[in-house]
Short mmCIF file of C-alpha atoms and ligand atoms in Angstrom, two decimals:
data_model
loop_
_atom_site.label_atom_id
_atom_site.label_comp_id
_atom_site.label_asym_id
_atom_site.label_seq_id
_atom_site.Cartn_x
_atom_site.Cartn_y
_atom_site.Cartn_z
CA MET A 99 -28.58 -16.73 13.03
CA GLN A 100 -27.12 -13.62 13.25
CA LEU A 101 -26.26 -13.83 16.98
CA SER A 102 -24.94 -17.39 17.21
CA ALA A 103 -22.28 -16.37 14.60
CA HIS A 104 -21.99 -13.84 17.02
CA LEU A 105 -21.65 -15.55 20.00
CA LEU A 106 -19.37 -18.00 17.74
CA LEU A 107 -17.22 -15.05 17.46
CA VAL A 108 -17.06 -14.13 20.95
CA ALA A 109 -15.73 -17.45 21.87
CA ALA A 110 -13.17 -17.05 19.52
CA ALA A 111 -11.86 -13.86 20.40
CA THR A 112 -11.03 -15.29 24.00
CA ALA A 113 -7.32 -14.62 23.13
CA THR A 114 -7.62 -11.24 21.71
CA VAL A 115 -9.32 -9.28 24.93
CA GLY A 116 -7.63 -6.87 26.26
CA HIS A 117 -5.63 -6.23 22.89
CA ALA A 118 -7.43 -5.39 19.35
CA ALA A 119 -6.83 -7.59 16.89
CA VAL A 120 -5.49 -6.24 13.80
CA TRP A 121 -6.02 -6.60 10.58
CA LYS A 122 -3.43 -6.67 7.52
CA ILE A 123 -4.15 -9.19 4.46
CA THR A 124 -0.58 -10.87 4.83
CA ILE A 125 -1.39 -11.89 8.18
CA LEU A 126 -3.53 -15.33 6.08
CA ASP A 127 -1.85 -17.85 6.35
CA ILE A 128 0.77 -18.96 3.45
CA GLY A 129 -2.03 -21.40 1.53
CA THR A 130 -4.83 -19.10 1.92
CA ARG A 131 -2.88 -15.90 0.18
CA GLU A 132 -1.75 -18.28 -2.92
CA ASN A 133 -4.77 -19.67 -3.54
CA THR A 134 -6.43 -15.81 -3.55
CA CYS A 135 -3.64 -14.47 -5.70
CA SER A 136 -3.97 -17.99 -7.93
CA ARG A 137 -7.69 -16.40 -8.49
CA GLN A 138 -6.30 -12.92 -8.75
CA VAL A 139 -4.27 -13.42 -11.71
CA GLN A 140 -6.41 -15.63 -13.04
CA ALA A 141 -9.30 -13.44 -12.87
CA CYS A 142 -7.20 -10.83 -14.63
CA GLN A 143 -6.52 -12.95 -17.18
CA ASN A 144 -9.91 -13.88 -18.54
CA ASN A 145 -10.50 -10.48 -17.95
CA CYS A 146 -7.76 -9.51 -20.60
CA GLY A 147 -9.15 -12.29 -22.84
CA GLY A 148 -6.56 -14.70 -22.31
CA PRO A 149 -2.84 -14.89 -20.49
CA SER A 150 -1.19 -13.24 -23.70
CA LEU A 151 -3.08 -9.86 -23.66
CA ALA A 152 -2.80 -9.92 -19.79
CA PRO A 153 0.58 -8.28 -19.96
CA MET A 154 0.76 -7.20 -16.40
CA ALA A 155 -1.71 -9.77 -13.80
CA PHE A 156 -0.05 -9.87 -10.82
CA CYS A 157 -0.71 -10.84 -7.41
CA ASN A 158 2.76 -11.55 -4.94
CA SER A 159 1.46 -14.37 -2.37
CA THR A 160 3.97 -12.73 0.34
CA THR A 161 2.81 -8.90 0.14
CA MET A 162 -0.65 -9.58 -1.71
CA ALA A 163 0.59 -6.75 -4.55
CA TRP A 164 -1.77 -6.81 -6.71
CA GLY A 165 -2.57 -4.86 -10.83
CA CYS A 166 -4.68 -5.75 -13.74
CA GLY A 167 -3.49 -4.23 -17.03
CA CYS A 168 -4.56 -5.88 -20.97
CA LEU A 169 -3.36 -5.05 -23.81
CA ASN A 170 -6.56 -4.82 -25.32
CA ASN A 171 -8.86 -3.45 -22.87
CA THR A 172 -9.72 -1.89 -19.79
CA PRO A 173 -10.29 -4.51 -16.91
CA ASN A 174 -13.98 -3.74 -16.21
CA MET A 175 -14.27 -6.23 -13.17
CA ALA A 176 -15.75 -3.88 -10.32
CA VAL A 177 -12.71 -2.87 -7.84
CA TRP A 178 -13.89 -4.65 -5.16
CA ASN A 179 -14.70 -7.78 -6.91
CA TRP A 180 -11.16 -8.96 -7.18
CA PRO A 181 -10.22 -11.44 -4.73
CA VAL A 182 -7.77 -9.56 -3.30
CA PRO A 183 -9.80 -6.99 -2.11
CA THR A 184 -12.48 -9.16 -2.02
CA ALA A 185 -10.26 -11.13 0.81
CA ASP A 186 -9.05 -8.24 2.56
CA CYS A 187 -12.45 -6.93 3.15
CA SER A 188 -13.54 -10.15 4.61
CA GLY A 189 -10.62 -10.35 6.79
CA SER A 190 -11.23 -6.62 8.12
CA LEU A 191 -14.69 -7.54 8.69
CA ASN A 192 -13.37 -10.47 10.74
CA VAL A 193 -12.01 -8.73 12.47
CA CYS A 194 -13.91 -5.87 13.52
CA ASN A 195 -16.12 -8.61 14.69
CA THR A 196 -13.97 -10.41 16.86
CA ASN A 197 -12.59 -7.25 18.48
CA CYS A 198 -16.70 -6.10 19.80
CA GLY A 199 -16.40 -9.56 20.88
CA ALA A 200 -13.47 -8.86 22.83
CA SER A 201 -14.24 -5.63 24.22
CA ASN A 202 -18.15 -6.47 25.61
CA ALA A 203 -19.27 -4.67 23.16
CA THR A 204 -23.57 -4.17 22.23
CA SER A 205 -24.66 -5.61 19.39
CA ALA A 206 -24.28 -2.01 18.20
CA CYS A 207 -20.92 -3.18 17.70
CA PHE A 208 -21.39 -6.05 15.23
CA GLU A 209 -24.07 -4.41 13.87
CA ASN A 210 -21.67 -1.18 12.97
CA CYS A 211 -18.99 -4.54 11.32
CA THR A 212 -22.01 -5.30 9.42
CA LYS A 213 -22.66 -1.50 7.88
CA THR A 214 -18.87 -0.43 7.33
CA HIS A 215 -18.12 -3.82 5.71
CA MET A 216 -20.44 -4.30 2.50
CA CYS A 217 -18.17 -6.58 0.68
CA ASN A 218 -18.66 -6.79 -2.68
CA THR A 219 -20.49 -3.89 -2.66
CA GLU A 220 -19.86 0.01 -4.12
CA ASP A 221 -20.36 0.42 -0.26
CA ALA A 222 -17.00 -1.72 0.67
CA PRO A 223 -14.38 -0.26 2.44
CA VAL A 224 -11.48 0.62 -0.27
CA SER A 225 -8.76 -1.46 -0.54
CA TYR A 226 -5.18 -0.82 -0.52
CA THR A 227 -3.50 -3.97 -1.93
CA SER A 228 -3.08 -2.51 -4.99
CA SER A 229 0.55 -1.58 -6.77
CA SER A 230 2.45 -0.74 -9.42
CA ASP A 231 4.96 -3.36 -9.52
CA VAL A 232 4.54 -6.96 -7.39
CA ALA A 233 7.97 -6.28 -5.78
CA ILE A 234 6.55 -3.03 -4.83
CA ALA A 235 3.83 -3.85 -1.61
CA PRO A 236 1.20 -2.43 -1.14
CA LEU A 237 -0.08 0.42 1.20
CA TYR A 238 -2.24 -1.96 3.20
CA VAL A 239 -4.11 1.21 5.65
CA GLY A 240 -5.58 4.26 4.28
CA PRO A 241 -8.70 6.35 4.24
CA ALA A 242 -11.97 4.57 6.01
CA VAL A 243 -13.78 5.38 2.38
CA SER A 244 -16.11 3.75 0.70
CA TYR A 245 -15.66 2.42 -3.04
CA LYS A 246 -18.70 5.37 -3.28
CA GLY A 247 -16.88 7.77 -1.68
CA ASP A 248 -18.05 7.62 1.62
CA ASN A 249 -16.66 8.12 4.47
CA LEU A 250 -17.07 5.01 6.59
CA GLY A 251 -15.95 5.87 9.84
CA ASN A 252 -14.05 3.42 12.55
CA LEU A 253 -14.05 0.38 10.85
CA ASN A 254 -12.74 -1.78 14.14
CA ASP A 255 -10.08 -4.02 12.48
CA GLY A 256 -7.56 -2.81 14.70
CA ASN A 257 -5.55 -0.15 12.46
CA ASP A 258 -4.73 3.49 13.19
CA ARG A 259 -6.45 5.55 10.46
CA SER A 260 -6.54 9.14 12.75
CA GLY A 261 -4.12 11.27 10.73
CA LEU A 262 -5.69 9.57 7.73
CA SER A 263 -8.10 12.26 5.68
CA THR A 264 -11.22 11.24 4.34
CA SER A 265 -12.89 14.46 3.90
CA SER A 266 -11.62 15.03 0.51
CA SER A 267 -12.74 14.26 -3.01
CA ALA A 268 -14.32 10.39 -3.36
CA PRO A 269 -11.68 7.69 -4.87
CA ALA A 270 -12.32 8.09 -8.29
CA GLN A 271 -13.43 4.54 -10.80
CA SER A 272 -12.55 5.53 -13.81
CA ALA A 273 -10.52 8.46 -14.35
CA SER A 274 -7.86 8.64 -16.83
CA ASN A 275 -5.20 10.89 -16.53
CA THR A 276 -3.55 10.39 -13.58
CA ASN A 277 -0.91 7.53 -12.86
CA THR A 278 0.28 7.65 -17.03
CA GLN A 279 4.19 7.95 -16.35
CA GLU A 280 3.35 4.30 -14.41
CA THR A 281 5.66 1.82 -16.81
CA PRO A 282 4.42 -1.62 -15.60
CA LYS A 283 8.05 -3.58 -15.15
CA GLY A 284 8.07 -6.16 -17.93
CA ALA A 285 5.38 -4.62 -20.00
CA ALA A 286 6.42 -4.50 -23.88
CA THR A 287 6.99 -0.97 -25.39
CA SER A 288 4.22 -0.99 -27.41
CA ILE A 289 1.83 -2.07 -24.93
CA THR A 290 3.20 -0.02 -22.04
CA SER A 291 0.94 3.42 -22.11
CA VAL A 292 -1.91 0.90 -23.19
CA ALA A 293 -1.50 -1.08 -19.81
CA ALA A 294 -0.98 1.46 -18.22
CA THR A 295 -3.89 3.25 -18.59
CA ALA A 296 -5.16 -0.09 -18.04
CA PHE A 297 -3.81 -0.77 -14.96
CA GLN A 298 -5.19 2.73 -13.33
CA LEU A 299 -8.86 1.64 -13.50
CA THR A 300 -7.70 -0.88 -10.79
CA SER A 301 -5.09 1.40 -9.20
CA VAL A 302 -6.56 4.63 -9.16
CA THR A 303 -8.65 4.47 -6.49
CA VAL A 304 -5.89 3.61 -4.09
CA PHE A 305 -4.09 6.62 -5.66
CA ALA A 306 -7.41 9.05 -5.34
CA ALA A 307 -7.30 8.40 -1.78
CA ILE A 308 -3.33 8.57 -1.33
CA ALA A 309 -3.49 12.25 -2.68
CA ALA A 310 -6.78 12.64 -0.68
CA ALA A 311 -4.46 11.48 2.40
CA MET A 312 -1.87 14.14 1.18
CA MET A 313 -3.79 17.17 0.50
CA ILE A 314 -4.96 17.18 4.63
C1 NAG B 447 -16.28 -7.83 30.36
O1 NAG B 447 -17.40 -8.10 30.94
C2 NAG B 447 -16.54 -8.54 32.51
C3 NAG B 447 -17.96 -8.66 33.51
O2 NAG B 447 -18.76 -7.89 33.35
C4 NAG B 447 -15.49 -8.22 32.76
O3 NAG B 447 -14.97 -8.47 34.00
C5 NAG B 447 -14.18 -8.25 31.90
O4 NAG B 447 -13.24 -7.19 32.16
C6 NAG B 447 -14.84 -7.20 30.90
N1 NAG B 447 -13.98 -7.11 29.48
C7 NAG B 447 -13.50 -6.01 28.89
C8 NAG B 447 -12.53 -6.70 27.71
O5 NAG B 447 -14.19 -5.14 28.91
C1 NAG B 448 -21.61 2.80 15.74
O1 NAG B 448 -21.43 3.44 14.77
C2 NAG B 448 -21.85 4.86 14.91
C3 NAG B 448 -21.39 5.96 13.44
O2 NAG B 448 -20.67 5.45 13.56
C4 NAG B 448 -21.25 5.17 16.03
O3 NAG B 448 -21.99 7.20 16.41
C5 NAG B 448 -21.72 4.85 16.77
O4 NAG B 448 -20.78 4.84 18.12
C6 NAG B 448 -21.21 3.16 17.05
N1 NAG B 448 -21.35 2.59 17.70
C7 NAG B 448 -20.72 1.78 18.09
C8 NAG B 448 -21.11 0.77 19.47
O5 NAG B 448 -19.65 1.14 18.04
C1 NAG B 449 6.98 -10.13 -3.71
O1 NAG B 449 7.49 -9.17 -2.52
C2 NAG B 449 8.70 -9.70 -2.08
C3 NAG B 449 8.66 -8.50 -0.54
O2 NAG B 449 8.52 -7.29 -0.79
C4 NAG B 449 9.52 -9.68 -2.81
O3 NAG B 449 10.98 -9.84 -1.49
C5 NAG B 449 9.71 -10.67 -3.98
O4 NAG B 449 10.83 -10.40 -4.16
C6 NAG B 449 8.27 -10.28 -4.39
N1 NAG B 449 7.86 -11.07 -5.92
C7 NAG B 449 8.37 -10.93 -6.98
C8 NAG B 449 7.61 -11.81 -7.38
O5 NAG B 449 8.96 -9.60 -7.16
#
């Protein structure tokens, strides 16, 4: 099962032999991006209890920047389970396997892809796709750490992370005091601070990782 999947990937990788394929979520075709974005916004609205209770529920199908902030609750879906981070992880996994296939790698290479891309779990690589605003493109690439805070080593998805530190503190999941300056565009004044606080849960991982990267 596993082996035949690898063989298929090797075959599919012929076009990239000699060049590592590079993962970036925006290489997904526009239909897939729009579908993922639509599921992202819907998941956020559902999590908030309905569209009217989700003052910040966006996903830009051009950049895949996404954010979620509820009026009455902090979004309680684990970050690694939102549609955009899920698509980001599985795309990076596919490219990792493609790159193993393109380099005559041994099965250890494919096994590493599986180990470093435990999508939809806290061991998944942090997705740097969330943003504070629909018009602000996300980072896309950050330190190769899991949501749990483990250093994942080489994700083998073609992105150069050599200058990014993974040694600092683990990305927080529920810090409550950072990012309070964020004012989500379009959010009514009375709910701004609530929305910003709720938004933290989905964005704090990225901000913490950026902070970690800058503390080198
Ligand atoms: C893969 O192995 C074949 C045969 O040993 C070799 O000719 C080819 O150059 C190798 N490809 C890469 C990308 O290393
Ligand atoms: C697999 O990952 C381990 C641990 O990060 C690393 O030492 C090893 O070189 C990797 N193997 C391959 C084939 O990439
Ligand atoms: C989505 O991002 C693109 C590229 O940055 C930008 O041109 C566009 O205005 C954004 N969409 C919205 C609704 O802001």
